Amino acid sequence: MQFRPVVKSLRSSDGTSIHAEFVGDVQKPCIVLVHGFNMSSVVFDDLFCDVSLLREVCMARYDLRGHGRSGIPEESSAYSSSLYADDFSTVMREFRFGRPILVTWSYGGSIPCDIYANLGPDILAGVVYIAGFPYLAPPIFPDGVTQLTVTCLQCQMYPPDVAAYLRAKTTFVDAICQWQDVESVEHRRRLTWLAPAFFQSPQVVRNLLTRQQDPEKLLEALRCGTPVLMLYGDADKLMNGEHIVREMQQHCADMEVHIMRGAGHAPFFERREEFVSGILRFVDRAMTKRKLDSTAF
């Protein structure tokens, strides 16, 4: 089974360019992959051509504003919650998605909060948090991150000099995975993952980490039964999965937790087969629930 990805450069409501891609059969359930901080959607290259996934779902991915091949404005006003929701809407309209499952990683976990706050309660069929942060406010953030993450982020926001800024970005990306063999393909992948971080100035980093979110609409949707999968590795160096699960359990009426033993901050890369199996089970559960809900009225 082979599909040729469709690659688009879109324009959001404020004119910011949004790099987006689609692959698969649109008649199948749709999932949207959302990457993490300092990264871009290239981190999902392996998933985007995974045959076992493409048999069951179609996929979209896009670079968040402030990252990768999307626009990286310097103005803080360009990082409002409503604009992140508009970016998502722009991608959905282009690819004609209806109620997808959002599969979010790390910082990307904050995007459902923007979607629910600005677009209403019936936009998503489910949410997957891969080592993710459901919103950028206490008690989830910054308490859900490790001291290593705090140090790296602070140095990126307010670097004492250029060398420290570059070291902080490299340390942060290297902490995501254990890059075992720097002479192999893993080294090339490491450089590919690291490169987008250097497009961001300290001002952009501050914009990304200090933007305001209101989690109430998100939490209301979760209390009303939106299916949620919390998935994280127990060897994560950057976030505290137990803390985030504990905080979110009180709000989620339908939450599943999957702990990936020995995995770090990028379990979709480190344990791809286990990850894909878990995602497909969740997609089946979320789609079944959606059908049952639709026939109940």
PDB file of C-alpha atoms in Angstrom:
ATOM      1  CA  MET A   1       0.000   0.000   0.000  1.00  0.00           C
ATOM      2  CA  GLN A   2       1.544   3.266  -1.132  1.00  0.00           C
ATOM      3  CA  PHE A   3       0.228   6.808  -0.941  1.00  0.00           C
ATOM      4  CA  ARG A   4       1.914   9.931  -2.193  1.00  0.00           C
ATOM      5  CA  PRO A   5       1.771  12.692   0.458  1.00  0.00           C
ATOM      6  CA  VAL A   6       0.051  15.944  -0.477  1.00  0.00           C
ATOM      7  CA  VAL A   7       2.189  18.922   0.638  1.00  0.00           C
ATOM      8  CA  LYS A   8       0.665  22.375   1.049  1.00  0.00           C
ATOM      9  CA  SER A   9       1.763  25.836   2.111  1.00  0.00           C
ATOM     10  CA  LEU A  10      -1.372  27.401   3.574  1.00  0.00           C
ATOM     11  CA  ARG A  11      -2.256  30.844   4.944  1.00  0.00           C
ATOM     12  CA  SER A  12      -3.860  31.216   8.344  1.00  0.00           C
ATOM     13  CA  SER A  13      -6.313  33.970   9.261  1.00  0.00           C
ATOM     14  CA  ASP A  14      -3.548  36.491   9.999  1.00  0.00           C
ATOM     15  CA  GLY A  15      -1.549  35.630   6.867  1.00  0.00           C
ATOM     16  CA  THR A  16       1.020  33.423   8.641  1.00  0.00           C
ATOM     17  CA  SER A  17       2.158  30.559   6.424  1.00  0.00           C
ATOM     18  CA  ILE A  18       1.397  27.037   7.699  1.00  0.00           C
ATOM     19  CA  HIS A  19       3.243  24.054   6.250  1.00  0.00           C
ATOM     20  CA  ALA A  20       0.884  21.059   6.115  1.00  0.00           C
ATOM     21  CA  GLU A  21       0.846  17.531   4.662  1.00  0.00           C
ATOM     22  CA  PHE A  22      -1.731  14.804   4.146  1.00  0.00           C
ATOM     23  CA  VAL A  23      -1.441  11.110   3.298  1.00  0.00           C
ATOM     24  CA  GLY A  24      -3.864   8.190   3.027  1.00  0.00           C
ATOM     25  CA  ASP A  25      -7.468   7.427   2.163  1.00  0.00           C
ATOM     26  CA  VAL A  26      -9.757  10.209   3.375  1.00  0.00           C
ATOM     27  CA  GLN A  27     -12.602   7.679   3.715  1.00  0.00           C
ATOM     28  CA  LYS A  28     -10.798   6.173   6.700  1.00  0.00           C
ATOM     29  CA  PRO A  29     -10.684   7.703  10.211  1.00  0.00           C
ATOM     30  CA  CYS A  30      -8.477  10.796  10.294  1.00  0.00           C
ATOM     31  CA  ILE A  31      -5.694  11.541  12.734  1.00  0.00           C
ATOM     32  CA  VAL A  32      -3.723  14.784  12.925  1.00  0.00           C
ATOM     33  CA  LEU A  33      -0.149  14.672  14.238  1.00  0.00           C
ATOM     34  CA  VAL A  34       1.082  17.686  16.208  1.00  0.00           C
ATOM     35  CA  HIS A  35       4.782  17.973  17.071  1.00  0.00           C
ATOM     36  CA  GLY A  36       6.573  19.398  20.091  1.00  0.00           C
ATOM     37  CA  PHE A  37       8.619  22.440  21.083  1.00  0.00           C
ATOM     38  CA  ASN A  38      11.814  23.209  19.102  1.00  0.00           C
ATOM     39  CA  MET A  39      10.734  20.547  16.611  1.00  0.00           C
ATOM     40  CA  SER A  40       8.774  20.293  13.351  1.00  0.00           C
ATOM     41  CA  SER A  41       6.512  17.703  11.764  1.00  0.00           C
ATOM     42  CA  VAL A  42       9.556  15.890  10.308  1.00  0.00           C
ATOM     43  CA  VAL A  43       9.719  13.996  13.610  1.00  0.00           C
ATOM     44  CA  PHE A  44       6.735  11.999  12.330  1.00  0.00           C
ATOM     45  CA  ASP A  45       8.398  10.874   9.081  1.00  0.00           C
ATOM     46  CA  ASP A  46       8.362   7.201  10.113  1.00  0.00           C
ATOM     47  CA  LEU A  47       4.701   7.290  11.152  1.00  0.00           C
ATOM     48  CA  PHE A  48       3.696   9.106   7.979  1.00  0.00           C
ATOM     49  CA  CYS A  49       4.711   6.135   5.846  1.00  0.00           C
ATOM     50  CA  ASP A  50       3.834   3.359   8.297  1.00  0.00           C
ATOM     51  CA  VAL A  51       1.876   0.743   6.340  1.00  0.00           C
ATOM     52  CA  SER A  52       0.048  -0.620   9.390  1.00  0.00           C
ATOM     53  CA  LEU A  53      -1.244   2.886  10.144  1.00  0.00           C
ATOM     54  CA  LEU A  54      -2.171   3.712   6.560  1.00  0.00           C
ATOM     55  CA  ARG A  55      -4.260   0.551   6.299  1.00  0.00           C
ATOM     56  CA  GLU A  56      -6.541   1.916   9.009  1.00  0.00           C
ATOM     57  CA  VAL A  57      -6.330   5.730   9.006  1.00  0.00           C
ATOM     58  CA  CYS A  58      -5.457   8.775   6.966  1.00  0.00           C
ATOM     59  CA  MET A  59      -3.101  11.335   8.456  1.00  0.00           C
ATOM     60  CA  ALA A  60      -2.299  15.029   8.403  1.00  0.00           C
ATOM     61  CA  ARG A  61       0.606  16.822  10.017  1.00  0.00           C
ATOM     62  CA  TYR A  62       1.609  20.456  10.100  1.00  0.00           C
ATOM     63  CA  ASP A  63       4.314  22.686  11.496  1.00  0.00           C
ATOM     64  CA  LEU A  64       3.020  24.853  14.332  1.00  0.00           C
ATOM     65  CA  ARG A  65       3.477  28.583  13.932  1.00  0.00           C
ATOM     66  CA  GLY A  66       6.851  29.532  15.362  1.00  0.00           C
ATOM     67  CA  HIS A  67       8.334  26.233  14.167  1.00  0.00           C
ATOM     68  CA  GLY A  68       9.879  24.565  11.145  1.00  0.00           C
ATOM     69  CA  ARG A  69       8.585  25.495   7.702  1.00  0.00           C
ATOM     70  CA  SER A  70       5.643  27.516   9.005  1.00  0.00           C
ATOM     71  CA  GLY A  71       5.856  31.231   9.675  1.00  0.00           C
ATOM     72  CA  ILE A  72       7.956  32.314  12.662  1.00  0.00           C
ATOM     73  CA  PRO A  73       6.775  35.837  13.527  1.00  0.00           C
ATOM     74  CA  GLU A  74       8.550  37.825  16.232  1.00  0.00           C
ATOM     75  CA  GLU A  75       5.488  39.720  17.502  1.00  0.00           C
ATOM     76  CA  SER A  76       3.943  38.277  20.672  1.00  0.00           C
ATOM     77  CA  SER A  77       0.459  39.061  19.314  1.00  0.00           C
ATOM     78  CA  ALA A  78       1.009  36.393  16.636  1.00  0.00           C
ATOM     79  CA  TYR A  79       0.955  33.665  19.305  1.00  0.00           C
ATOM     80  CA  SER A  80      -2.563  34.069  20.657  1.00  0.00           C
ATOM     81  CA  SER A  81      -4.686  31.032  21.433  1.00  0.00           C
ATOM     82  CA  SER A  82      -7.240  32.003  18.774  1.00  0.00           C
ATOM     83  CA  LEU A  83      -4.575  32.027  16.062  1.00  0.00           C
ATOM     84  CA  TYR A  84      -3.433  28.506  16.963  1.00  0.00           C
ATOM     85  CA  ALA A  85      -7.060  27.422  16.608  1.00  0.00           C
ATOM     86  CA  ASP A  86      -7.265  29.220  13.256  1.00  0.00           C
ATOM     87  CA  ASP A  87      -4.155  27.376  12.056  1.00  0.00           C
ATOM     88  CA  PHE A  88      -5.816  24.067  12.873  1.00  0.00           C
ATOM     89  CA  SER A  89      -9.035  25.123  11.127  1.00  0.00           C
ATOM     90  CA  THR A  90      -7.065  26.139   8.043  1.00  0.00           C
ATOM     91  CA  VAL A  91      -5.502  22.676   7.799  1.00  0.00           C
ATOM     92  CA  MET A  92      -8.822  20.929   8.389  1.00  0.00           C
ATOM     93  CA  ARG A  93     -10.594  22.934   5.673  1.00  0.00           C
ATOM     94  CA  GLU A  94      -7.833  22.273   3.167  1.00  0.00           C
ATOM     95  CA  PHE A  95      -7.892  18.514   3.685  1.00  0.00           C
ATOM     96  CA  ARG A  96     -11.661  18.329   4.343  1.00  0.00           C
ATOM     97  CA  PHE A  97     -11.349  16.587   7.686  1.00  0.00           C
ATOM     98  CA  GLY A  98     -14.336  16.203   9.974  1.00  0.00           C
ATOM     99  CA  ARG A  99     -13.840  15.498  13.698  1.00  0.00           C
ATOM    100  CA  PRO A 100     -10.340  13.998  13.552  1.00  0.00           C
ATOM    101  CA  ILE A 101      -8.411  12.456  16.408  1.00  0.00           C
ATOM    102  CA  LEU A 102      -5.613  14.787  17.473  1.00  0.00           C
ATOM    103  CA  VAL A 103      -2.367  12.954  18.260  1.00  0.00           C
ATOM    104  CA  THR A 104      -0.196  15.453  20.102  1.00  0.00           C
ATOM    105  CA  TRP A 105       3.360  15.258  21.367  1.00  0.00           C
ATOM    106  CA  SER A 106       4.930  17.231  24.232  1.00  0.00           C
ATOM    107  CA  TYR A 107       4.281  20.990  23.718  1.00  0.00           C
ATOM    108  CA  GLY A 108       1.843  20.016  20.961  1.00  0.00           C
ATOM    109  CA  GLY A 109      -0.450  18.762  23.705  1.00  0.00           C
ATOM    110  CA  SER A 110      -1.410  22.385  24.342  1.00  0.00           C
ATOM    111  CA  ILE A 111      -3.137  22.702  20.947  1.00  0.00           C
ATOM    112  CA  PRO A 112      -6.417  20.936  21.906  1.00  0.00           C
ATOM    113  CA  CYS A 113      -6.803  23.599  24.584  1.00  0.00           C
ATOM    114  CA  ASP A 114      -6.715  26.297  21.881  1.00  0.00           C
ATOM    115  CA  ILE A 115      -9.135  24.319  19.712  1.00  0.00           C
ATOM    116  CA  TYR A 116     -11.749  23.815  22.421  1.00  0.00           C
ATOM    117  CA  ALA A 117     -11.425  27.377  23.713  1.00  0.00           C
ATOM    118  CA  ASN A 118     -12.059  28.921  20.306  1.00  0.00           C
ATOM    119  CA  LEU A 119     -13.854  26.415  18.055  1.00  0.00           C
ATOM    120  CA  GLY A 120     -16.388  24.680  20.291  1.00  0.00           C
ATOM    121  CA  PRO A 121     -16.887  21.247  21.887  1.00  0.00           C
ATOM    122  CA  ASP A 122     -17.587  19.050  18.826  1.00  0.00           C
ATOM    123  CA  ILE A 123     -14.396  19.496  16.833  1.00  0.00           C
ATOM    124  CA  LEU A 124     -12.396  16.421  17.870  1.00  0.00           C
ATOM    125  CA  ALA A 125     -13.293  12.738  18.126  1.00  0.00           C
ATOM    126  CA  GLY A 126     -10.532  12.130  20.660  1.00  0.00           C
ATOM    127  CA  VAL A 127      -7.190  13.361  21.933  1.00  0.00           C
ATOM    128  CA  VAL A 128      -3.901  11.507  22.362  1.00  0.00           C
ATOM    129  CA  TYR A 129      -1.244  13.078  24.590  1.00  0.00           C
ATOM    130  CA  ILE A 130       2.207  11.590  23.865  1.00  0.00           C
ATOM    131  CA  ALA A 131       4.272  12.815  26.811  1.00  0.00           C
ATOM    132  CA  GLY A 132       2.095  15.866  26.389  1.00  0.00           C
ATOM    133  CA  PHE A 133       1.153  19.029  28.262  1.00  0.00           C
ATOM    134  CA  PRO A 134      -2.616  19.617  28.067  1.00  0.00           C
ATOM    135  CA  TYR A 135      -2.233  23.338  28.699  1.00  0.00           C
ATOM    136  CA  LEU A 136       0.469  25.913  29.454  1.00  0.00           C
ATOM    137  CA  ALA A 137      -0.610  26.938  32.928  1.00  0.00           C
ATOM    138  CA  PRO A 138      -0.355  25.656  36.520  1.00  0.00           C
ATOM    139  CA  PRO A 139      -0.650  22.966  37.748  1.00  0.00           C
ATOM    140  CA  ILE A 140       0.304  21.251  34.479  1.00  0.00           C
ATOM    141  CA  PHE A 141       3.078  23.600  33.393  1.00  0.00           C
ATOM    142  CA  PRO A 142       5.794  24.035  34.570  1.00  0.00           C
ATOM    143  CA  ASP A 143       5.335  21.491  37.401  1.00  0.00           C
ATOM    144  CA  GLY A 144       4.996  18.661  34.900  1.00  0.00           C
ATOM    145  CA  VAL A 145       8.526  19.125  33.555  1.00  0.00           C
ATOM    146  CA  THR A 146      11.897  18.096  34.993  1.00  0.00           C
ATOM    147  CA  GLN A 147      14.612  20.424  36.210  1.00  0.00           C
ATOM    148  CA  LEU A 148      16.572  19.689  33.027  1.00  0.00           C
ATOM    149  CA  THR A 149      13.680  21.025  30.965  1.00  0.00           C
ATOM    150  CA  VAL A 150      13.353  24.121  33.139  1.00  0.00           C
ATOM    151  CA  THR A 151      17.064  24.872  32.768  1.00  0.00           C
ATOM    152  CA  CYS A 152      17.032  24.385  28.996  1.00  0.00           C
ATOM    153  CA  LEU A 153      13.916  26.491  28.486  1.00  0.00           C
ATOM    154  CA  GLN A 154      15.074  29.330  30.701  1.00  0.00           C
ATOM    155  CA  CYS A 155      18.365  29.515  28.823  1.00  0.00           C
ATOM    156  CA  GLN A 156      16.525  29.604  25.510  1.00  0.00           C
ATOM    157  CA  MET A 157      14.242  32.370  26.739  1.00  0.00           C
ATOM    158  CA  TYR A 158      16.949  34.524  28.315  1.00  0.00           C
ATOM    159  CA  PRO A 159      20.345  33.307  27.072  1.00  0.00           C
ATOM    160  CA  PRO A 160      23.428  34.900  28.611  1.00  0.00           C
ATOM    161  CA  ASP A 161      25.217  34.525  25.277  1.00  0.00           C
ATOM    162  CA  VAL A 162      24.948  32.818  21.894  1.00  0.00           C
ATOM    163  CA  ALA A 163      26.988  29.792  22.934  1.00  0.00           C
ATOM    164  CA  ALA A 164      24.727  29.102  25.924  1.00  0.00           C
ATOM    165  CA  TYR A 165      21.649  29.452  23.714  1.00  0.00           C
ATOM    166  CA  LEU A 166      22.960  26.876  21.244  1.00  0.00           C
ATOM    167  CA  ARG A 167      24.004  24.500  24.021  1.00  0.00           C
ATOM    168  CA  ALA A 168      20.551  24.702  25.614  1.00  0.00           C
ATOM    169  CA  LYS A 169      18.844  23.775  22.366  1.00  0.00           C
ATOM    170  CA  THR A 170      21.235  20.896  21.695  1.00  0.00           C
ATOM    171  CA  THR A 171      20.904  19.560  25.251  1.00  0.00           C
ATOM    172  CA  PHE A 172      17.128  19.746  25.044  1.00  0.00           C
ATOM    173  CA  VAL A 173      16.909  17.823  21.765  1.00  0.00           C
ATOM    174  CA  ASP A 174      19.503  15.259  22.844  1.00  0.00           C
ATOM    175  CA  ALA A 175      17.481  14.560  26.000  1.00  0.00           C
ATOM    176  CA  ILE A 176      14.529  13.456  23.878  1.00  0.00           C
ATOM    177  CA  CYS A 177      16.208  10.214  22.766  1.00  0.00           C
ATOM    178  CA  GLN A 178      19.303   8.212  23.500  1.00  0.00           C
ATOM    179  CA  TRP A 179      21.290   8.741  20.312  1.00  0.00           C
ATOM    180  CA  GLN A 180      23.506   5.653  20.501  1.00  0.00           C
ATOM    181  CA  ASP A 181      25.645   5.787  17.361  1.00  0.00           C
ATOM    182  CA  VAL A 182      26.617   9.242  16.124  1.00  0.00           C
ATOM    183  CA  GLU A 183      28.178   7.782  12.970  1.00  0.00           C
ATOM    184  CA  SER A 184      24.993   6.053  11.812  1.00  0.00           C
ATOM    185  CA  VAL A 185      21.639   7.134  10.445  1.00  0.00           C
ATOM    186  CA  GLU A 186      20.705   8.132  14.008  1.00  0.00           C
ATOM    187  CA  HIS A 187      23.179  10.994  13.746  1.00  0.00           C
ATOM    188  CA  ARG A 188      21.516  12.244  10.569  1.00  0.00           C
ATOM    189  CA  ARG A 189      18.135  11.985  12.263  1.00  0.00           C
ATOM    190  CA  ARG A 190      19.478  13.842  15.290  1.00  0.00           C
ATOM    191  CA  LEU A 191      20.608  16.716  13.066  1.00  0.00           C
ATOM    192  CA  THR A 192      17.263  16.737  11.261  1.00  0.00           C
ATOM    193  CA  TRP A 193      15.400  16.997  14.555  1.00  0.00           C
ATOM    194  CA  LEU A 194      17.791  19.624  15.902  1.00  0.00           C
ATOM    195  CA  ALA A 195      17.814  21.960  12.896  1.00  0.00           C
ATOM    196  CA  PRO A 196      14.334  23.545  13.351  1.00  0.00           C
ATOM    197  CA  ALA A 197      15.289  24.744  16.834  1.00  0.00           C
ATOM    198  CA  PHE A 198      17.852  27.138  15.388  1.00  0.00           C
ATOM    199  CA  PHE A 199      15.254  29.046  13.380  1.00  0.00           C
ATOM    200  CA  GLN A 200      13.788  30.351  16.645  1.00  0.00           C
ATOM    201  CA  SER A 201      15.076  33.517  18.292  1.00  0.00           C
ATOM    202  CA  PRO A 202      14.886  34.001  22.082  1.00  0.00           C
ATOM    203  CA  GLN A 203      11.897  36.289  21.505  1.00  0.00           C
ATOM    204  CA  VAL A 204      10.052  33.545  19.617  1.00  0.00           C
ATOM    205  CA  VAL A 205      10.841  31.089  22.417  1.00  0.00           C
ATOM    206  CA  ARG A 206       9.414  33.533  24.955  1.00  0.00           C
ATOM    207  CA  ASN A 207       6.302  33.959  22.805  1.00  0.00           C
ATOM    208  CA  LEU A 208       5.793  30.204  22.623  1.00  0.00           C
ATOM    209  CA  LEU A 209       6.268  29.525  26.328  1.00  0.00           C
ATOM    210  CA  THR A 210       4.416  32.499  27.794  1.00  0.00           C
ATOM    211  CA  ARG A 211       1.356  32.613  25.540  1.00  0.00           C
ATOM    212  CA  GLN A 212      -1.925  32.642  27.441  1.00  0.00           C
ATOM    213  CA  GLN A 213      -4.416  29.775  27.444  1.00  0.00           C
ATOM    214  CA  ASP A 214      -7.765  29.203  29.154  1.00  0.00           C
ATOM    215  CA  PRO A 215      -8.190  25.458  29.828  1.00  0.00           C
ATOM    216  CA  GLU A 216     -11.804  25.579  31.030  1.00  0.00           C
ATOM    217  CA  LYS A 217     -13.424  24.593  27.705  1.00  0.00           C
ATOM    218  CA  LEU A 218     -10.918  21.768  27.256  1.00  0.00           C
ATOM    219  CA  LEU A 219     -11.569  20.413  30.731  1.00  0.00           C
ATOM    220  CA  GLU A 220     -15.310  20.715  30.210  1.00  0.00           C
ATOM    221  CA  ALA A 221     -15.069  18.624  27.032  1.00  0.00           C
ATOM    222  CA  LEU A 222     -13.011  16.000  28.835  1.00  0.00           C
ATOM    223  CA  ARG A 223     -15.493  15.882  31.712  1.00  0.00           C
ATOM    224  CA  CYS A 224     -18.248  15.346  29.147  1.00  0.00           C
ATOM    225  CA  GLY A 225     -16.530  12.225  27.835  1.00  0.00           C
ATOM    226  CA  THR A 226     -14.149  13.124  25.015  1.00  0.00           C
ATOM    227  CA  PRO A 227     -11.924  10.010  24.758  1.00  0.00           C
ATOM    228  CA  VAL A 228      -8.345  10.604  25.916  1.00  0.00           C
ATOM    229  CA  LEU A 229      -5.203   8.481  25.704  1.00  0.00           C
ATOM    230  CA  MET A 230      -2.296   9.539  27.929  1.00  0.00           C
ATOM    231  CA  LEU A 231       0.847   7.811  26.676  1.00  0.00           C
ATOM    232  CA  TYR A 232       4.341   8.330  28.055  1.00  0.00           C
ATOM    233  CA  GLY A 233       7.671   6.602  28.661  1.00  0.00           C
ATOM    234  CA  ASP A 234       8.828   5.890  32.190  1.00  0.00           C
ATOM    235  CA  ALA A 235      12.423   6.889  31.280  1.00  0.00           C
ATOM    236  CA  ASP A 236      11.463  10.377  30.104  1.00  0.00           C
ATOM    237  CA  LYS A 237      14.134  12.965  30.981  1.00  0.00           C
ATOM    238  CA  LEU A 238      12.001  16.003  30.167  1.00  0.00           C
ATOM    239  CA  MET A 239       8.541  15.536  31.642  1.00  0.00           C
ATOM    240  CA  ASN A 240       6.875  13.913  34.640  1.00  0.00           C
ATOM    241  CA  GLY A 241       4.168  11.708  33.171  1.00  0.00           C
ATOM    242  CA  GLU A 242       2.839  10.587  36.535  1.00  0.00           C
ATOM    243  CA  HIS A 243       2.241  14.177  37.615  1.00  0.00           C
ATOM    244  CA  ILE A 244       0.327  15.070  34.453  1.00  0.00           C
ATOM    245  CA  VAL A 245      -1.794  11.913  34.577  1.00  0.00           C
ATOM    246  CA  ARG A 246      -2.614  12.565  38.228  1.00  0.00           C
ATOM    247  CA  GLU A 247      -3.692  16.140  37.477  1.00  0.00           C
ATOM    248  CA  MET A 248      -5.781  15.153  34.455  1.00  0.00           C
ATOM    249  CA  GLN A 249      -7.537  12.124  35.956  1.00  0.00           C
ATOM    250  CA  GLN A 250      -9.861  14.326  37.983  1.00  0.00           C
ATOM    251  CA  HIS A 251     -11.125  15.970  34.777  1.00  0.00           C
ATOM    252  CA  CYS A 252     -11.385  13.033  32.339  1.00  0.00           C
ATOM    253  CA  ALA A 253     -14.513  10.897  32.179  1.00  0.00           C
ATOM    254  CA  ASP A 254     -12.955   8.598  29.558  1.00  0.00           C
ATOM    255  CA  MET A 255      -9.192   8.351  29.960  1.00  0.00           C
ATOM    256  CA  GLU A 256      -6.802   5.505  29.158  1.00  0.00           C
ATOM    257  CA  VAL A 257      -3.177   5.538  30.340  1.00  0.00           C
ATOM    258  CA  HIS A 258      -0.411   3.639  28.546  1.00  0.00           C
ATOM    259  CA  ILE A 259       3.052   3.638  30.157  1.00  0.00           C
ATOM    260  CA  MET A 260       5.814   2.541  27.779  1.00  0.00           C
ATOM    261  CA  ARG A 261       8.511   0.854  29.835  1.00  0.00           C
ATOM    262  CA  GLY A 262      12.045   2.021  29.140  1.00  0.00           C
ATOM    263  CA  ALA A 263      10.956   4.681  26.633  1.00  0.00           C
ATOM    264  CA  GLY A 264      11.981   8.309  26.840  1.00  0.00           C
ATOM    265  CA  HIS A 265      10.299  11.487  25.629  1.00  0.00           C
ATOM    266  CA  ALA A 266       9.634  10.245  22.064  1.00  0.00           C
ATOM    267  CA  PRO A 267       8.006   6.811  22.432  1.00  0.00           C
ATOM    268  CA  PHE A 268       6.521   7.041  18.923  1.00  0.00           C
ATOM    269  CA  PHE A 269      10.126   6.876  17.673  1.00  0.00           C
ATOM    270  CA  GLU A 270      11.697   4.609  20.287  1.00  0.00           C
ATOM    271  CA  ARG A 271       8.881   2.036  20.448  1.00  0.00           C
ATOM    272  CA  ARG A 272       7.119   2.559  17.130  1.00  0.00           C
ATOM    273  CA  GLU A 273       5.451  -0.849  16.856  1.00  0.00           C
ATOM    274  CA  GLU A 274       4.039  -0.675  20.384  1.00  0.00           C
ATOM    275  CA  PHE A 275       3.023   2.932  19.815  1.00  0.00           C
ATOM    276  CA  VAL A 276       1.196   2.229  16.547  1.00  0.00           C
ATOM    277  CA  SER A 277      -0.653  -0.696  18.114  1.00  0.00           C
ATOM    278  CA  GLY A 278      -1.822   1.518  20.981  1.00  0.00           C
ATOM    279  CA  ILE A 279      -2.904   4.324  18.638  1.00  0.00           C
ATOM    280  CA  LEU A 280      -4.950   1.970  16.455  1.00  0.00           C
ATOM    281  CA  ARG A 281      -6.728   0.503  19.482  1.00  0.00           C
ATOM    282  CA  PHE A 282      -7.583   4.013  20.632  1.00  0.00           C
ATOM    283  CA  VAL A 283      -8.799   5.044  17.164  1.00  0.00           C
ATOM    284  CA  ASP A 284     -11.097   2.020  17.072  1.00  0.00           C
ATOM    285  CA  ARG A 285     -12.456   2.834  20.528  1.00  0.00           C
ATOM    286  CA  ALA A 286     -12.968   6.536  19.737  1.00  0.00           C
ATOM    287  CA  MET A 287     -14.669   5.812  16.400  1.00  0.00           C
ATOM    288  CA  THR A 288     -16.955   3.229  18.007  1.00  0.00           C
ATOM    289  CA  LYS A 289     -17.949   5.724  20.687  1.00  0.00           C
ATOM    290  CA  ARG A 290     -18.574   8.388  18.049  1.00  0.00           C
ATOM    291  CA  LYS A 291     -20.921   6.067  16.144  1.00  0.00           C
ATOM    292  CA  LEU A 292     -22.791   5.139  19.324  1.00  0.00           C
ATOM    293  CA  ASP A 293     -23.160   8.794  20.286  1.00  0.00           C
ATOM    294  CA  SER A 294     -24.481   9.685  16.815  1.00  0.00           C
ATOM    295  CA  THR A 295     -27.121   6.934  16.876  1.00  0.00           C
ATOM    296  CA  ALA A 296     -28.307   7.925  20.347  1.00  0.00           C
ATOM    297  CA  PHE A 297     -30.062  11.041  18.997  1.00  0.00           C
TER     298      PHE A 297
END
